[in-house]
mmCIF file with all atom_site columns, C-alpha atoms in Angstrom:
data_model
loop_
_atom_site.group_PDB
_atom_site.id
_atom_site.type_symbol
_atom_site.label_atom_id
_atom_site.label_alt_id
_atom_site.label_comp_id
_atom_site.label_asym_id
_atom_site.label_entity_id
_atom_site.label_seq_id
_atom_site.pdbx_PDB_ins_code
_atom_site.Cartn_x
_atom_site.Cartn_y
_atom_site.Cartn_z
_atom_site.occupancy
_atom_site.B_iso_or_equiv
_atom_site.pdbx_formal_charge
_atom_site.auth_seq_id
_atom_site.auth_comp_id
_atom_site.auth_asym_id
_atom_site.auth_atom_id
_atom_site.pdbx_PDB_model_num
ATOM 1  C CA . MET V 1 1  ? 121.805 125.506 79.670 1.00 74.00 ? 1  MET V CA 1
ATOM 2  C CA . THR V 1 2  ? 118.558 126.821 81.078 1.00 89.00 ? 2  THR V CA 1
ATOM 3  C CA . ASP V 1 3  ? 115.314 126.499 79.343 1.00 93.00 ? 3  ASP V CA 1
ATOM 4  C CA . SER V 1 4  ? 115.096 129.963 78.215 1.00 94.00 ? 4  SER V CA 1
ATOM 5  C CA . VAL V 1 5  ? 118.755 129.767 76.804 1.00 94.00 ? 5  VAL V CA 1
ATOM 6  C CA . THR V 1 6  ? 118.232 126.842 74.859 1.00 95.00 ? 6  THR V CA 1
ATOM 7  C CA . ARG V 1 7  ? 114.871 128.355 73.433 1.00 96.00 ? 7  ARG V CA 1
ATOM 8  C CA . ALA V 1 8  ? 116.769 131.579 72.577 1.00 96.00 ? 8  ALA V CA 1
ATOM 9  C CA . ALA V 1 9  ? 119.593 129.515 70.901 1.00 96.00 ? 9  ALA V CA 1
ATOM 10 C CA . GLU V 1 10 ? 116.675 127.625 68.917 1.00 97.00 ? 10 GLU V CA 1
ATOM 11 C CA . LEU V 1 11 ? 115.123 130.615 67.826 1.00 97.00 ? 11 LEU V CA 1
ATOM 12 C CA . LEU V 1 12 ? 118.437 131.959 66.681 1.00 97.00 ? 12 LEU V CA 1
ATOM 13 C CA . LYS V 1 13 ? 119.094 129.052 64.668 1.00 98.00 ? 13 LYS V CA 1
ATOM 14 C CA . SER V 1 14 ? 115.639 129.488 63.028 1.00 98.00 ? 14 SER V CA 1
ATOM 15 C CA . HIS V 1 15 ? 116.208 133.002 62.326 1.00 98.00 ? 15 HIS V CA 1
ATOM 16 C CA . ARG V 1 16 ? 119.591 132.225 60.685 1.00 98.00 ? 16 ARG V CA 1
ATOM 17 C CA . GLU V 1 17 ? 118.316 129.579 58.561 1.00 98.00 ? 17 GLU V CA 1
ATOM 18 C CA . SER V 1 18 ? 115.727 131.917 57.476 1.00 98.00 ? 18 SER V CA 1
ATOM 19 C CA . ILE V 1 19 ? 118.433 134.592 56.537 1.00 98.00 ? 19 ILE V CA 1
ATOM 20 C CA . ASP V 1 20 ? 120.410 132.040 54.652 1.00 98.00 ? 20 ASP V CA 1
ATOM 21 C CA . ARG V 1 21 ? 117.460 131.254 52.660 1.00 98.00 ? 21 ARG V CA 1
ATOM 22 C CA . LEU V 1 22 ? 116.487 134.774 51.870 1.00 98.00 ? 22 LEU V CA 1
ATOM 23 C CA . ASP V 1 23 ? 120.362 135.344 50.930 1.00 98.00 ? 23 ASP V CA 1
ATOM 24 C CA . ALA V 1 24 ? 120.098 132.718 48.437 1.00 98.00 ? 24 ALA V CA 1
ATOM 25 C CA . ILE V 1 25 ? 116.956 134.248 47.132 1.00 98.00 ? 25 ILE V CA 1
ATOM 26 C CA . LEU V 1 26 ? 118.619 137.591 46.776 1.00 97.00 ? 26 LEU V CA 1
ATOM 27 C CA . VAL V 1 27 ? 121.636 135.865 44.869 1.00 97.00 ? 27 VAL V CA 1
ATOM 28 C CA . PHE V 1 28 ? 119.524 134.017 42.474 1.00 98.00 ? 28 PHE V CA 1
ATOM 29 C CA . THR V 1 29 ? 117.219 137.103 41.800 1.00 98.00 ? 29 THR V CA 1
ATOM 30 C CA . LEU V 1 30 ? 120.155 139.407 41.204 1.00 96.00 ? 30 LEU V CA 1
ATOM 31 C CA . ALA V 1 31 ? 121.541 137.200 38.735 1.00 97.00 ? 31 ALA V CA 1
ATOM 32 C CA . GLU V 1 32 ? 118.184 136.874 36.912 1.00 98.00 ? 32 GLU V CA 1
ATOM 33 C CA . ARG V 1 33 ? 118.166 140.471 36.619 1.00 96.00 ? 33 ARG V CA 1
ATOM 34 C CA . PHE V 1 34 ? 121.568 140.846 35.543 1.00 95.00 ? 34 PHE V CA 1
ATOM 35 C CA . LYS V 1 35 ? 120.929 138.299 32.759 1.00 97.00 ? 35 LYS V CA 1
ATOM 36 C CA . HIS V 1 36 ? 118.087 140.741 31.514 1.00 97.00 ? 36 HIS V CA 1
ATOM 37 C CA . THR V 1 37 ? 120.158 143.892 31.757 1.00 94.00 ? 37 THR V CA 1
ATOM 38 C CA . GLN V 1 38 ? 123.139 142.067 29.734 1.00 94.00 ? 38 GLN V CA 1
ATOM 39 C CA . SER V 1 39 ? 120.487 141.509 26.952 1.00 95.00 ? 39 SER V CA 1
ATOM 40 C CA . VAL V 1 40 ? 119.613 145.185 27.333 1.00 94.00 ? 40 VAL V CA 1
ATOM 41 C CA . GLY V 1 41 ? 123.314 146.069 27.058 1.00 92.00 ? 41 GLY V CA 1
ATOM 42 C CA . ALA V 1 42 ? 123.817 144.318 23.923 1.00 92.00 ? 42 ALA V CA 1
ATOM 43 C CA . LEU V 1 43 ? 120.478 145.555 22.358 1.00 94.00 ? 43 LEU V CA 1
ATOM 44 C CA . LYS V 1 44 ? 121.627 148.941 23.230 1.00 92.00 ? 44 LYS V CA 1
ATOM 45 C CA . ALA V 1 45 ? 125.367 148.546 21.571 1.00 91.00 ? 45 ALA V CA 1
ATOM 46 C CA . GLU V 1 46 ? 123.667 146.957 18.536 1.00 94.00 ? 46 GLU V CA 1
ATOM 47 C CA . HIS V 1 47 ? 121.566 150.123 18.235 1.00 95.00 ? 47 HIS V CA 1
ATOM 48 C CA . ASP V 1 48 ? 123.876 152.514 19.412 1.00 94.00 ? 48 ASP V CA 1
ATOM 49 C CA . LEU V 1 49 ? 121.825 153.584 22.276 1.00 93.00 ? 49 LEU V CA 1
ATOM 50 C CA . PRO V 1 50 ? 123.281 155.185 25.409 1.00 93.00 ? 50 PRO V CA 1
ATOM 51 C CA . PRO V 1 51 ? 124.369 152.641 28.072 1.00 90.00 ? 51 PRO V CA 1
ATOM 52 C CA . SER V 1 52 ? 122.181 154.883 30.799 1.00 91.00 ? 52 SER V CA 1
ATOM 53 C CA . ASP V 1 53 ? 118.929 156.258 30.998 1.00 93.00 ? 53 ASP V CA 1
ATOM 54 C CA . PRO V 1 54 ? 118.843 158.796 33.652 1.00 94.00 ? 54 PRO V CA 1
ATOM 55 C CA . ALA V 1 55 ? 115.210 159.538 33.393 1.00 96.00 ? 55 ALA V CA 1
ATOM 56 C CA . ARG V 1 56 ? 114.400 155.623 33.848 1.00 95.00 ? 56 ARG V CA 1
ATOM 57 C CA . GLU V 1 57 ? 116.832 155.523 36.410 1.00 94.00 ? 57 GLU V CA 1
ATOM 58 C CA . ALA V 1 58 ? 115.215 158.126 38.380 1.00 95.00 ? 58 ALA V CA 1
ATOM 59 C CA . ARG V 1 59 ? 111.740 156.507 38.168 1.00 97.00 ? 59 ARG V CA 1
ATOM 60 C CA . GLN V 1 60 ? 113.013 153.234 39.064 1.00 95.00 ? 60 GLN V CA 1
ATOM 61 C CA . ILE V 1 61 ? 114.764 154.714 42.181 1.00 95.00 ? 61 ILE V CA 1
ATOM 62 C CA . GLU V 1 62 ? 111.499 156.532 43.063 1.00 96.00 ? 62 GLU V CA 1
ATOM 63 C CA . ARG V 1 63 ? 109.400 153.327 42.453 1.00 96.00 ? 63 ARG V CA 1
ATOM 64 C CA . LEU V 1 64 ? 111.726 151.254 44.652 1.00 96.00 ? 64 LEU V CA 1
ATOM 65 C CA . GLN V 1 65 ? 111.671 153.878 47.516 1.00 97.00 ? 65 GLN V CA 1
ATOM 66 C CA . ASP V 1 66 ? 107.865 153.784 47.390 1.00 98.00 ? 66 ASP V CA 1
ATOM 67 C CA . LEU V 1 67 ? 107.863 149.961 47.437 1.00 98.00 ? 67 LEU V CA 1
ATOM 68 C CA . ALA V 1 68 ? 110.367 150.144 50.426 1.00 98.00 ? 68 ALA V CA 1
ATOM 69 C CA . THR V 1 69 ? 108.146 152.412 52.416 1.00 98.00 ? 69 THR V CA 1
ATOM 70 C CA . GLN V 1 70 ? 105.191 149.739 51.849 1.00 98.00 ? 70 GLN V CA 1
ATOM 71 C CA . ALA V 1 71 ? 107.584 146.974 53.109 1.00 98.00 ? 71 ALA V CA 1
ATOM 72 C CA . ASP V 1 72 ? 108.779 149.029 56.004 1.00 98.00 ? 72 ASP V CA 1
ATOM 73 C CA . LEU V 1 73 ? 112.235 148.992 54.641 1.00 98.00 ? 73 LEU V CA 1
ATOM 74 C CA . ASP V 1 74 ? 114.274 152.326 54.816 1.00 98.00 ? 74 ASP V CA 1
ATOM 75 C CA . PRO V 1 75 ? 113.665 153.820 51.437 1.00 98.00 ? 75 PRO V CA 1
ATOM 76 C CA . GLU V 1 76 ? 117.298 155.612 51.434 1.00 97.00 ? 76 GLU V CA 1
ATOM 77 C CA . PHE V 1 77 ? 118.690 152.434 51.798 1.00 97.00 ? 77 PHE V CA 1
ATOM 78 C CA . ALA V 1 78 ? 116.687 150.940 49.041 1.00 96.00 ? 78 ALA V CA 1
ATOM 79 C CA . ALA V 1 79 ? 117.884 154.083 46.872 1.00 96.00 ? 79 ALA V CA 1
ATOM 80 C CA . LYS V 1 80 ? 121.497 153.289 47.594 1.00 96.00 ? 80 LYS V CA 1
ATOM 81 C CA . PHE V 1 81 ? 121.177 149.623 46.759 1.00 95.00 ? 81 PHE V CA 1
ATOM 82 C CA . LEU V 1 82 ? 119.466 150.350 43.431 1.00 94.00 ? 82 LEU V CA 1
ATOM 83 C CA . ASN V 1 83 ? 121.975 153.039 42.618 1.00 94.00 ? 83 ASN V CA 1
ATOM 84 C CA . PHE V 1 84 ? 124.756 150.473 43.284 1.00 94.00 ? 84 PHE V CA 1
ATOM 85 C CA . ILE V 1 85 ? 123.133 148.016 40.851 1.00 95.00 ? 85 ILE V CA 1
ATOM 86 C CA . ILE V 1 86 ? 122.383 150.709 38.440 1.00 92.00 ? 86 ILE V CA 1
ATOM 87 C CA . GLN V 1 87 ? 126.095 151.694 38.319 1.00 93.00 ? 87 GLN V CA 1
ATOM 88 C CA . GLU V 1 88 ? 126.978 147.817 37.887 1.00 91.00 ? 88 GLU V CA 1
ATOM 89 C CA . VAL V 1 89 ? 124.539 147.650 34.965 1.00 91.00 ? 89 VAL V CA 1
ATOM 90 C CA . ILE V 1 90 ? 125.875 150.930 33.270 1.00 91.00 ? 90 ILE V CA 1
ATOM 91 C CA . LYS V 1 91 ? 129.410 149.407 33.619 1.00 90.00 ? 91 LYS V CA 1
ATOM 92 C CA . HIS V 1 92 ? 128.093 146.366 31.773 1.00 86.00 ? 92 HIS V CA 1
ATOM 93 C CA . HIS V 1 93 ? 126.516 148.172 29.093 1.00 84.00 ? 93 HIS V CA 1
ATOM 94 C CA . GLU V 1 94 ? 129.630 150.465 28.459 1.00 85.00 ? 94 GLU V CA 1
ATOM 95 C CA . GLN V 1 95 ? 131.548 147.036 28.087 1.00 83.00 ? 95 GLN V CA 1
ATOM 96 C CA . HIS V 1 96 ? 129.051 146.120 25.374 1.00 77.00 ? 96 HIS V CA 1
ATOM 97 C CA . LYS V 1 97 ? 129.907 149.251 23.470 1.00 73.00 ? 97 LYS V CA 1
ATOM 98 C CA . SER V 1 98 ? 133.655 148.472 23.504 1.00 68.00 ? 98 SER V CA 1
#
């Protein structure tokens, strides 16, 4: 291999290691988030509250889009990601009501 190919391989390896660490952070962060939303679901079920709060969800999506813009991330991607999470949370909350 040439020096430039070797250097490129080293850089690629370094980027991939960083990506792997960030993926682990995402997984553990999501797990922590879902622990809290499970508690929220149990609380809502206990007090006969609806499993979803559309006004809060809209505020959260707007907030996340603003954060995404600040972080130079596509705000539409951020909204889609949060919508996916919200739908999962609502499913869990509905299960608590059952």
